[in-house]
């Protein structure tokens, strides 16, 4: 593909280095923008709703600095969703791999991409800002979509839990050649069986949602009894639903720049 890319994040996967840094940088940029008029030295409570709003209330008119690059708010949302999928993806590559999270320099057929370079592969530097990746690099190209009822969102009447609208989901993802990541902002109530036909038609689609306490999995492959999905509640957890009745949990440490408790000196 001849699309010129802007690298937003890049890191070598080794030791404890991971996409956690990108996840934190996105929140840092979004919160700095949301509270840009706050007096210097002020503090404000930041709960899960504030974090969510700082990302999803952004639009293309907002201009933020992320990873040292200025990008619009719509791209920040798309990068956020891409980074959640990267948490699942990065473990598939050997230590020493170079991983880049990029966006197209100009409007193109995809929203974001992840480029992976195997350990030891040579990268040519064209100039101070441009790199040429080796031909054997692995590109993952994404379309990013949001599943949300905007009418109810604006009215503030979103409530747990709605049945998933498979026809609406199909309209969101049809006719794309890229991998489609759908972030589910609605509270949805469904079993994996409800999506069998959808995933047969859309084998490169993945559904991403924040974790809710009421999510359950079968005790075993033949059981009709369910048990809670095991998670670490001290982390930010997301569920990625795949074709084939499978799922993965992408978990992130709480951003380090957020103070967990108030200390009185």
CSV table of C-alpha atoms in Angstrom, one decimal:
chain,number,residue,atom,x,y,z
A,1,UNK,CA,0.0,0.0,0.0
A,2,UNK,CA,1.4,3.4,-1.0
A,3,UNK,CA,-0.5,5.3,1.8
A,4,UNK,CA,1.8,7.7,3.6
A,5,UNK,CA,1.5,7.1,7.3
A,6,UNK,CA,2.0,9.3,10.4
A,7,UNK,CA,3.5,7.3,13.3
A,8,UNK,CA,1.8,8.2,16.5
A,9,UNK,CA,3.3,5.6,18.7
A,10,UNK,CA,6.2,3.2,18.2
A,11,UNK,CA,8.0,0.8,20.6
A,12,UNK,CA,10.1,-2.3,20.7
A,13,UNK,CA,8.3,-5.2,22.4
A,14,UNK,CA,10.7,-6.4,25.1
A,15,UNK,CA,10.7,-6.7,28.8
A,16,UNK,CA,7.8,-4.8,30.3
A,17,UNK,CA,7.4,-2.4,27.4
A,18,UNK,CA,3.9,-2.6,25.9
A,19,UNK,CA,1.1,-0.6,24.6
A,20,UNK,CA,0.3,0.5,28.2
A,21,UNK,CA,2.3,3.7,27.4
A,22,UNK,CA,0.2,4.5,24.4
A,23,UNK,CA,-3.0,3.9,26.4
A,24,UNK,CA,-1.9,6.3,29.1
A,25,UNK,CA,-0.8,8.9,26.6
A,26,UNK,CA,-4.2,8.9,24.9
A,27,UNK,CA,-5.9,9.5,28.3
A,28,UNK,CA,-3.4,12.1,29.3
A,29,UNK,CA,-4.0,14.1,26.1
A,30,UNK,CA,-7.8,13.7,26.3
A,31,UNK,CA,-8.0,14.9,29.9
A,32,UNK,CA,-5.5,17.7,29.3
A,33,UNK,CA,-7.8,18.9,26.5
A,34,UNK,CA,-11.0,18.4,28.5
A,35,UNK,CA,-9.7,20.5,31.4
A,36,UNK,CA,-7.6,22.9,29.5
A,37,UNK,CA,-9.2,25.9,31.2
A,38,UNK,CA,-8.7,24.5,34.7
A,39,UNK,CA,-6.4,26.9,36.7
A,40,UNK,CA,-2.8,25.6,37.1
A,41,UNK,CA,-2.4,23.5,40.2
A,42,UNK,CA,-6.1,22.6,40.5
A,43,UNK,CA,-7.3,19.0,41.1
A,44,UNK,CA,-10.5,17.4,40.0
A,45,UNK,CA,-12.1,14.0,40.6
A,46,UNK,CA,-11.8,11.7,37.6
A,47,UNK,CA,-14.1,8.6,37.7
A,48,UNK,CA,-14.9,6.1,34.9
A,49,UNK,CA,-17.5,8.4,33.4
A,50,UNK,CA,-15.1,11.4,33.2
A,51,UNK,CA,-12.5,9.1,31.5
A,52,UNK,CA,-15.1,7.9,29.0
A,53,UNK,CA,-16.4,11.4,28.2
A,54,UNK,CA,-12.9,12.7,27.7
A,55,UNK,CA,-12.4,10.3,24.8
A,56,UNK,CA,-15.9,9.9,23.3
A,57,UNK,CA,-17.0,13.5,23.4
A,58,UNK,CA,-14.2,14.5,21.1
A,59,UNK,CA,-14.9,15.2,17.5
A,60,UNK,CA,-13.0,16.1,14.3
A,61,UNK,CA,-13.0,19.8,15.2
A,62,UNK,CA,-11.0,19.3,18.4
A,63,UNK,CA,-7.2,19.4,18.0
A,64,UNK,CA,-5.1,17.5,20.5
A,65,UNK,CA,-1.4,16.7,20.9
A,66,UNK,CA,-0.8,13.0,21.2
A,67,UNK,CA,2.6,11.4,21.1
A,68,UNK,CA,4.1,14.8,20.1
A,69,UNK,CA,1.8,15.0,17.0
A,70,UNK,CA,-1.2,17.2,16.6
A,71,UNK,CA,-4.3,15.2,15.5
A,72,UNK,CA,-8.0,15.7,15.6
A,73,UNK,CA,-10.4,14.4,18.2
A,74,UNK,CA,-12.0,11.8,15.9
A,75,UNK,CA,-8.6,10.2,15.4
A,76,UNK,CA,-8.0,10.2,19.1
A,77,UNK,CA,-11.1,8.0,19.6
A,78,UNK,CA,-10.0,5.7,16.8
A,79,UNK,CA,-6.5,5.4,18.3
A,80,UNK,CA,-8.0,4.6,21.7
A,81,UNK,CA,-10.0,1.7,20.2
A,82,UNK,CA,-7.1,0.5,18.2
A,83,UNK,CA,-4.9,0.5,21.3
A,84,UNK,CA,-7.3,-1.8,23.1
A,85,UNK,CA,-7.0,-4.3,20.2
A,86,UNK,CA,-3.3,-3.9,20.2
A,87,UNK,CA,-3.2,-5.1,23.8
A,88,UNK,CA,-4.5,-8.5,22.5
A,89,UNK,CA,-2.4,-8.4,19.4
A,90,UNK,CA,1.1,-7.6,20.7
A,91,UNK,CA,1.5,-10.9,22.5
A,92,UNK,CA,1.3,-12.7,19.2
A,93,UNK,CA,4.8,-11.3,18.2
A,94,UNK,CA,8.2,-12.3,19.5
A,95,UNK,CA,10.2,-10.1,21.9
A,96,UNK,CA,12.3,-7.6,19.9
A,97,UNK,CA,9.5,-6.9,17.4
A,98,UNK,CA,9.0,-3.2,16.5
A,99,UNK,CA,5.3,-2.1,16.7
A,100,UNK,CA,4.0,1.1,15.2
A,101,UNK,CA,0.5,2.6,15.7
A,102,UNK,CA,-0.2,4.9,12.7
A,103,UNK,CA,-2.8,7.0,11.0
A,104,UNK,CA,-2.9,7.9,7.3
A,105,UNK,CA,-1.4,11.3,6.5
A,106,UNK,CA,-4.5,12.0,4.3
A,107,UNK,CA,-7.9,10.5,4.0
A,108,UNK,CA,-7.7,6.9,2.9
A,109,UNK,CA,-9.6,3.7,2.9
A,110,UNK,CA,-8.7,2.9,6.5
A,111,UNK,CA,-8.8,4.8,9.8
A,112,UNK,CA,-5.8,3.5,11.7
A,113,UNK,CA,-3.2,0.8,11.3
A,114,UNK,CA,-0.7,-1.2,13.3
A,115,UNK,CA,2.6,-2.1,11.6
A,116,UNK,CA,4.8,-4.9,13.0
A,117,UNK,CA,8.4,-5.4,12.0
A,118,UNK,CA,10.1,-8.6,13.0
A,119,UNK,CA,13.2,-8.6,15.2
A,120,UNK,CA,16.4,-7.8,13.2
A,121,UNK,CA,14.7,-6.4,10.2
A,122,UNK,CA,16.2,-3.3,8.7
A,123,UNK,CA,14.3,0.0,8.7
A,124,UNK,CA,15.5,2.8,6.4
A,125,UNK,CA,15.4,6.4,7.6
A,126,UNK,CA,14.5,8.6,4.6
A,127,UNK,CA,14.8,11.8,6.7
A,128,UNK,CA,14.3,13.0,10.2
A,129,UNK,CA,10.5,12.3,10.0
A,130,UNK,CA,10.1,9.5,7.5
A,131,UNK,CA,10.8,5.8,7.8
A,132,UNK,CA,10.7,3.0,5.2
A,133,UNK,CA,9.6,-0.3,6.6
A,134,UNK,CA,11.0,-3.5,5.2
A,135,UNK,CA,8.8,-5.3,2.7
A,136,UNK,CA,8.2,-8.2,5.1
A,137,UNK,CA,6.5,-6.1,7.7
A,138,UNK,CA,3.0,-7.1,8.8
A,139,UNK,CA,0.3,-4.4,8.3
A,140,UNK,CA,-3.0,-4.5,10.1
A,141,UNK,CA,-5.4,-2.0,8.6
A,142,UNK,CA,-8.5,-1.0,10.6
A,143,UNK,CA,-11.9,0.5,10.1
A,144,UNK,CA,-13.2,1.9,13.5
A,145,UNK,CA,-16.9,2.0,14.3
A,146,UNK,CA,-19.0,2.8,17.3
A,147,UNK,CA,-22.2,1.0,18.2
A,148,UNK,CA,-24.3,3.5,20.1
A,149,UNK,CA,-27.8,4.8,20.1
A,150,UNK,CA,-27.0,8.5,19.8
A,151,UNK,CA,-30.6,9.6,20.4
A,152,UNK,CA,-30.7,7.9,23.8
A,153,UNK,CA,-27.2,8.9,24.5
A,154,UNK,CA,-28.0,12.6,24.1
A,155,UNK,CA,-31.2,12.3,26.2
A,156,UNK,CA,-29.2,10.5,28.9
A,157,UNK,CA,-31.5,7.5,28.9
A,158,UNK,CA,-29.0,4.8,28.2
A,159,UNK,CA,-29.8,2.0,30.6
A,160,UNK,CA,-28.7,-1.6,31.1
A,161,UNK,CA,-29.4,-3.7,29.2
A,162,UNK,CA,-30.6,-3.6,25.6
A,163,UNK,CA,-30.6,-6.6,23.2
A,164,UNK,CA,-28.1,-6.3,20.5
A,165,UNK,CA,-29.4,-5.2,17.1
A,166,UNK,CA,-27.6,-7.5,14.7
A,167,UNK,CA,-29.0,-5.7,11.6
A,168,UNK,CA,-27.7,-2.4,12.9
A,169,UNK,CA,-24.3,-4.1,13.5
A,170,UNK,CA,-24.3,-5.5,10.0
A,171,UNK,CA,-24.9,-2.0,8.5
A,172,UNK,CA,-21.9,-0.6,10.4
A,173,UNK,CA,-19.4,-3.2,9.2
A,174,UNK,CA,-20.5,-4.2,5.7
A,175,UNK,CA,-18.5,-3.6,2.5
A,176,UNK,CA,-15.1,-3.1,4.2
A,177,UNK,CA,-11.9,-4.9,3.2
A,178,UNK,CA,-10.0,-3.9,6.4
A,179,UNK,CA,-10.4,-5.4,9.8
A,180,UNK,CA,-13.4,-3.7,11.5
A,181,UNK,CA,-13.2,-2.9,15.2
A,182,UNK,CA,-16.6,-2.0,16.7
A,183,UNK,CA,-16.6,-0.3,20.1
A,184,UNK,CA,-19.9,-1.0,21.9
A,185,UNK,CA,-20.9,2.1,23.9
A,186,UNK,CA,-24.4,0.8,24.6
A,187,UNK,CA,-25.2,-1.5,27.4
A,188,UNK,CA,-25.9,-4.7,25.5
A,189,UNK,CA,-27.4,-8.0,26.6
A,190,UNK,CA,-26.6,-11.0,24.3
A,191,UNK,CA,-25.1,-14.4,24.2
A,192,UNK,CA,-22.4,-15.4,21.7
A,193,UNK,CA,-25.0,-17.6,19.9
A,194,UNK,CA,-26.9,-14.4,18.9
A,195,UNK,CA,-23.9,-13.4,16.7
A,196,UNK,CA,-23.3,-16.8,14.9
A,197,UNK,CA,-24.7,-15.7,11.6
A,198,UNK,CA,-23.2,-12.2,11.8
A,199,UNK,CA,-19.7,-13.6,12.3
A,200,UNK,CA,-20.1,-16.1,9.5
A,201,UNK,CA,-20.6,-13.1,7.2
A,202,UNK,CA,-18.0,-10.9,8.9
A,203,UNK,CA,-15.0,-13.0,9.8
A,204,UNK,CA,-12.7,-10.0,10.2
A,205,UNK,CA,-14.9,-8.1,12.6
A,206,UNK,CA,-14.2,-7.8,16.4
A,207,UNK,CA,-16.5,-6.3,19.0
A,208,UNK,CA,-14.9,-4.4,21.9
A,209,UNK,CA,-16.7,-3.3,25.0
A,210,UNK,CA,-15.8,-2.0,28.5
A,211,UNK,CA,-16.3,-4.7,31.1
A,212,UNK,CA,-19.5,-4.9,33.1
A,213,UNK,CA,-19.9,-7.0,36.3
A,214,UNK,CA,-22.8,-8.8,34.8
A,215,UNK,CA,-20.8,-10.5,32.0
A,216,UNK,CA,-20.7,-14.3,32.3
A,217,UNK,CA,-19.2,-17.3,30.5
A,218,UNK,CA,-20.4,-21.0,30.4
A,219,UNK,CA,-18.8,-23.2,33.1
A,220,UNK,CA,-17.7,-25.6,30.4
A,221,UNK,CA,-18.4,-26.2,26.7
A,222,UNK,CA,-21.6,-28.1,27.2
A,223,UNK,CA,-22.9,-26.4,30.3
A,224,UNK,CA,-26.0,-24.2,30.4
A,225,UNK,CA,-24.8,-22.7,33.7
A,226,UNK,CA,-22.7,-19.6,33.8
A,227,UNK,CA,-20.1,-18.1,36.0
A,228,UNK,CA,-18.6,-14.5,36.1
A,229,UNK,CA,-15.8,-13.6,33.8
A,230,UNK,CA,-12.6,-13.6,35.8
A,231,UNK,CA,-10.9,-10.1,35.9
A,232,UNK,CA,-8.6,-8.0,38.0
A,233,UNK,CA,-10.9,-5.2,39.2
A,234,UNK,CA,-8.0,-2.9,39.9
A,235,UNK,CA,-7.3,-2.6,36.2
A,236,UNK,CA,-9.2,-1.2,33.2
A,237,UNK,CA,-10.8,-4.2,31.5
A,238,UNK,CA,-12.2,-4.6,28.0
A,239,UNK,CA,-13.8,-7.6,26.4
A,240,UNK,CA,-13.0,-8.4,22.7
A,241,UNK,CA,-15.5,-10.7,21.1
A,242,UNK,CA,-14.3,-12.8,18.2
A,243,UNK,CA,-15.9,-15.1,15.6
A,244,UNK,CA,-16.2,-18.7,16.8
A,245,UNK,CA,-17.8,-18.0,20.2
A,246,UNK,CA,-14.5,-16.8,21.7
A,247,UNK,CA,-13.4,-13.7,23.5
A,248,UNK,CA,-10.3,-12.2,25.1
A,249,UNK,CA,-9.8,-9.7,27.9
A,250,UNK,CA,-7.6,-6.7,27.3
A,251,UNK,CA,-6.5,-5.2,30.6
A,252,UNK,CA,-4.6,-2.1,31.3
A,253,UNK,CA,-3.0,-0.7,34.5
A,254,UNK,CA,-4.8,2.4,35.8
A,255,UNK,CA,-3.0,5.4,34.2
A,256,UNK,CA,-0.1,6.3,36.5
A,257,UNK,CA,-0.7,10.1,36.3
A,258,UNK,CA,-4.0,9.7,38.1
A,259,UNK,CA,-3.8,10.0,41.9
A,260,UNK,CA,-5.8,7.1,43.4
A,261,UNK,CA,-6.4,8.7,46.8
A,262,UNK,CA,-6.4,12.1,48.4
A,263,UNK,CA,-3.5,12.7,50.8
A,264,UNK,CA,-3.7,15.3,53.5
A,265,UNK,CA,-0.3,16.6,54.6
